[in-house]
Amino acid sequence: MTRTSTPPAGTAAPRRAAARRGRTAPEEITVRPVRRADLDHVIAIDTLVTGIEKRPYWQRVYKRYGIGFKGEQRWFLVALAGKRVVGFLIGEVRDWEFGSPPCGWVFAIDVDPAARQAGIGTRLLTALTDALRQTGVRKLRTLLSHDNTLILSFFRSQGMMAAPLIPLEMDVAP
């Protein structure tokens, strides 16, 4: 990425504010596909955010989404500040499920709390939407808990709104 000595108009103040908070400015972030060596960092971010260490789960997710094969429409992306993983996103194209034409789905997105408010989540989501556009997909969807106001606010800030689907569930335990 090219750096200029004079920041574009309107960007100096947010970068200075991010620096004062000890956070990474958005222009210092790169997004790329996950590598096996990133998995411990992804697990650490998830554990920090959820309070639950789920290593076997993340190993399965990596096998399904992190080891890509040509032609698959799956993405496991990481955001890096320098060489440090500070966020991740997992998504894929699902077709014809729920009576819907092919659309993209975000299954997971998270940013290290110490690196939030620096545009990292936006960079990750933009990388996915760019990839979806290249495949001809026109919609992106996700599901989240109604009380997860942090991620709900993030997705709404990105232009997402209620979809024409109704999630239903039932208890299966006796």
Short mmCIF file of C-alpha atoms in Angstrom, two decimals:
data_model
loop_
_atom_site.label_atom_id
_atom_site.label_comp_id
_atom_site.label_asym_id
_atom_site.label_seq_id
_atom_site.Cartn_x
_atom_site.Cartn_y
_atom_site.Cartn_z
CA MET A 1 0.00 0.00 0.00
CA THR A 2 1.30 3.42 -0.89
CA ARG A 3 1.66 5.95 1.91
CA THR A 4 1.54 9.67 1.37
CA SER A 5 3.02 12.33 3.61
CA THR A 6 -0.20 14.34 3.54
CA PRO A 7 -3.33 12.42 4.53
CA PRO A 8 -6.47 12.76 2.42
CA ALA A 9 -8.87 15.42 3.62
CA GLY A 10 -10.86 14.38 6.66
CA THR A 11 -8.67 11.41 7.60
CA ALA A 12 -6.01 12.93 9.86
CA ALA A 13 -8.25 13.41 12.89
CA PRO A 14 -9.59 9.81 12.93
CA ARG A 15 -6.04 8.45 12.57
CA ARG A 16 -4.78 10.65 15.41
CA ALA A 17 -7.74 9.60 17.57
CA ALA A 18 -7.05 5.92 16.83
CA ALA A 19 -3.39 6.41 17.69
CA ARG A 20 -4.29 8.08 20.99
CA ARG A 21 -6.52 5.11 21.85
CA GLY A 22 -3.67 2.72 21.01
CA ARG A 23 -5.59 1.34 18.06
CA THR A 24 -4.54 0.69 14.52
CA ALA A 25 -5.53 3.22 11.86
CA PRO A 26 -7.54 1.70 8.96
CA GLU A 27 -4.91 2.41 6.28
CA GLU A 28 -2.44 0.17 8.11
CA ILE A 29 -4.70 -2.88 7.78
CA THR A 30 -4.38 -5.61 5.17
CA VAL A 31 -6.92 -8.36 4.51
CA ARG A 32 -5.97 -11.75 3.11
CA PRO A 33 -7.09 -15.39 3.21
CA VAL A 34 -6.38 -17.18 6.47
CA ARG A 35 -3.28 -19.33 6.83
CA ARG A 36 -2.80 -22.26 9.19
CA ALA A 37 -0.41 -20.14 11.29
CA ASP A 38 -3.23 -17.59 11.85
CA LEU A 39 -5.56 -20.06 13.54
CA ASP A 40 -4.18 -19.59 17.06
CA HIS A 41 -4.71 -15.83 16.71
CA VAL A 42 -8.29 -16.32 15.47
CA ILE A 43 -8.97 -18.64 18.41
CA ALA A 44 -7.48 -16.10 20.82
CA ILE A 45 -9.70 -13.29 19.50
CA ASP A 46 -12.79 -15.50 19.66
CA THR A 47 -11.91 -16.62 23.21
CA LEU A 48 -11.36 -13.04 24.31
CA VAL A 49 -14.71 -11.93 22.87
CA THR A 50 -16.87 -14.93 23.85
CA GLY A 51 -15.09 -16.06 27.01
CA ILE A 52 -15.09 -19.65 25.70
CA GLU A 53 -12.10 -21.42 24.16
CA LYS A 54 -13.40 -23.55 21.25
CA ARG A 55 -10.24 -24.93 19.65
CA PRO A 56 -11.86 -28.13 18.16
CA TYR A 57 -14.63 -26.01 16.62
CA TRP A 58 -12.14 -23.61 15.03
CA GLN A 59 -10.04 -26.48 13.71
CA ARG A 60 -13.13 -27.84 11.94
CA VAL A 61 -13.98 -24.38 10.60
CA TYR A 62 -10.46 -23.98 9.28
CA LYS A 63 -10.65 -27.34 7.48
CA ARG A 64 -13.95 -26.35 5.86
CA TYR A 65 -13.35 -22.67 5.07
CA GLY A 66 -9.62 -22.09 5.38
CA ILE A 67 -8.35 -24.72 2.97
CA GLY A 68 -9.79 -23.47 -0.27
CA PHE A 69 -10.23 -25.39 -3.46
CA LYS A 70 -10.49 -23.78 -6.86
CA GLY A 71 -14.05 -22.83 -7.66
CA GLU A 72 -15.33 -22.91 -4.09
CA GLN A 73 -17.21 -19.87 -3.00
CA ARG A 74 -16.01 -19.82 0.61
CA TRP A 75 -13.91 -17.21 2.36
CA PHE A 76 -12.04 -17.25 5.66
CA LEU A 77 -10.32 -13.88 5.78
CA VAL A 78 -8.08 -12.28 8.36
CA ALA A 79 -7.24 -8.63 8.93
CA LEU A 80 -3.64 -7.86 9.82
CA ALA A 81 -2.12 -4.86 11.54
CA GLY A 82 1.45 -5.34 10.43
CA LYS A 83 1.92 -9.08 10.98
CA ARG A 84 -0.61 -9.34 13.83
CA VAL A 85 -4.07 -10.84 13.20
CA VAL A 86 -6.61 -8.35 14.56
CA GLY A 87 -9.83 -9.64 13.01
CA PHE A 88 -11.45 -12.33 10.91
CA LEU A 89 -14.50 -13.01 8.76
CA ILE A 90 -15.99 -16.24 7.43
CA GLY A 91 -18.54 -16.36 4.66
CA GLU A 92 -19.75 -18.35 1.70
CA VAL A 93 -22.27 -18.48 -1.10
CA ARG A 94 -25.29 -20.67 -0.44
CA ASP A 95 -27.67 -21.37 -3.31
CA TRP A 96 -31.34 -22.11 -3.41
CA GLU A 97 -31.69 -22.78 0.30
CA PHE A 98 -34.80 -21.35 1.92
CA GLY A 99 -36.18 -20.68 -1.58
CA SER A 100 -33.52 -18.06 -2.17
CA PRO A 101 -31.36 -17.59 -5.26
CA PRO A 102 -27.61 -17.71 -4.59
CA CYS A 103 -26.61 -15.26 -1.89
CA GLY A 104 -23.65 -14.61 0.35
CA TRP A 105 -23.72 -15.40 4.05
CA VAL A 106 -21.50 -14.08 6.81
CA PHE A 107 -21.07 -16.80 9.44
CA ALA A 108 -18.56 -15.08 11.67
CA ILE A 109 -16.89 -11.71 11.99
CA ASP A 110 -14.93 -10.36 14.89
CA VAL A 111 -12.24 -7.85 15.68
CA ASP A 112 -9.87 -7.82 18.62
CA PRO A 113 -11.49 -5.40 21.12
CA ALA A 114 -8.17 -3.49 21.40
CA ALA A 115 -8.28 -2.83 17.64
CA ARG A 116 -11.95 -1.86 17.24
CA GLN A 117 -13.22 1.47 15.93
CA ALA A 118 -10.48 1.57 13.30
CA GLY A 119 -12.42 0.32 10.28
CA ILE A 120 -11.19 -3.29 10.47
CA GLY A 121 -14.65 -4.87 10.39
CA THR A 122 -15.54 -2.66 7.45
CA ARG A 123 -12.38 -3.74 5.60
CA LEU A 124 -13.22 -7.41 6.18
CA LEU A 125 -16.84 -7.01 5.05
CA THR A 126 -15.75 -5.01 2.00
CA ALA A 127 -13.34 -7.77 0.99
CA LEU A 128 -16.19 -10.29 1.16
CA THR A 129 -18.67 -8.10 -0.73
CA ASP A 130 -16.07 -7.47 -3.45
CA ALA A 131 -15.54 -11.24 -3.80
CA LEU A 132 -19.30 -11.84 -3.92
CA ARG A 133 -19.75 -9.25 -6.65
CA GLN A 134 -17.06 -10.99 -8.71
CA THR A 135 -19.09 -14.21 -8.51
CA GLY A 136 -22.29 -12.44 -9.55
CA VAL A 137 -23.95 -12.68 -6.13
CA ARG A 138 -26.27 -9.76 -5.41
CA LYS A 139 -27.28 -10.27 -1.75
CA LEU A 140 -25.45 -10.74 1.53
CA ARG A 141 -27.16 -12.10 4.63
CA THR A 142 -26.32 -13.06 8.17
CA LEU A 143 -28.08 -14.17 11.36
CA LEU A 144 -27.39 -12.86 14.82
CA SER A 145 -28.88 -12.87 18.27
CA HIS A 146 -31.41 -10.10 18.79
CA ASP A 147 -29.58 -8.97 21.93
CA ASN A 148 -26.15 -8.69 20.28
CA THR A 149 -26.40 -4.93 19.89
CA LEU A 150 -22.71 -4.45 19.09
CA ILE A 151 -22.73 -6.61 15.95
CA LEU A 152 -26.26 -5.48 15.05
CA SER A 153 -25.06 -1.86 15.11
CA PHE A 154 -22.05 -2.78 12.99
CA PHE A 155 -24.10 -4.54 10.30
CA ARG A 156 -26.65 -1.72 10.23
CA SER A 157 -23.83 0.82 9.83
CA GLN A 158 -22.74 -1.19 6.78
CA GLY A 159 -26.19 -0.87 5.19
CA MET A 160 -27.68 -4.21 6.20
CA MET A 161 -31.33 -4.32 7.29
CA ALA A 162 -34.00 -6.86 8.12
CA ALA A 163 -34.34 -9.55 5.45
CA PRO A 164 -37.55 -11.12 4.15
CA LEU A 165 -36.84 -14.32 6.09
CA ILE A 166 -38.22 -15.35 9.45
CA PRO A 167 -36.00 -17.54 11.63
CA LEU A 168 -37.92 -20.25 13.46
CA GLU A 169 -36.77 -22.68 16.13
CA MET A 170 -38.02 -25.29 18.56
CA ASP A 171 -36.60 -27.22 21.46
CA VAL A 172 -35.67 -30.79 20.62
CA ALA A 173 -34.51 -31.80 24.08
CA PRO A 174 -37.04 -33.60 26.27
#
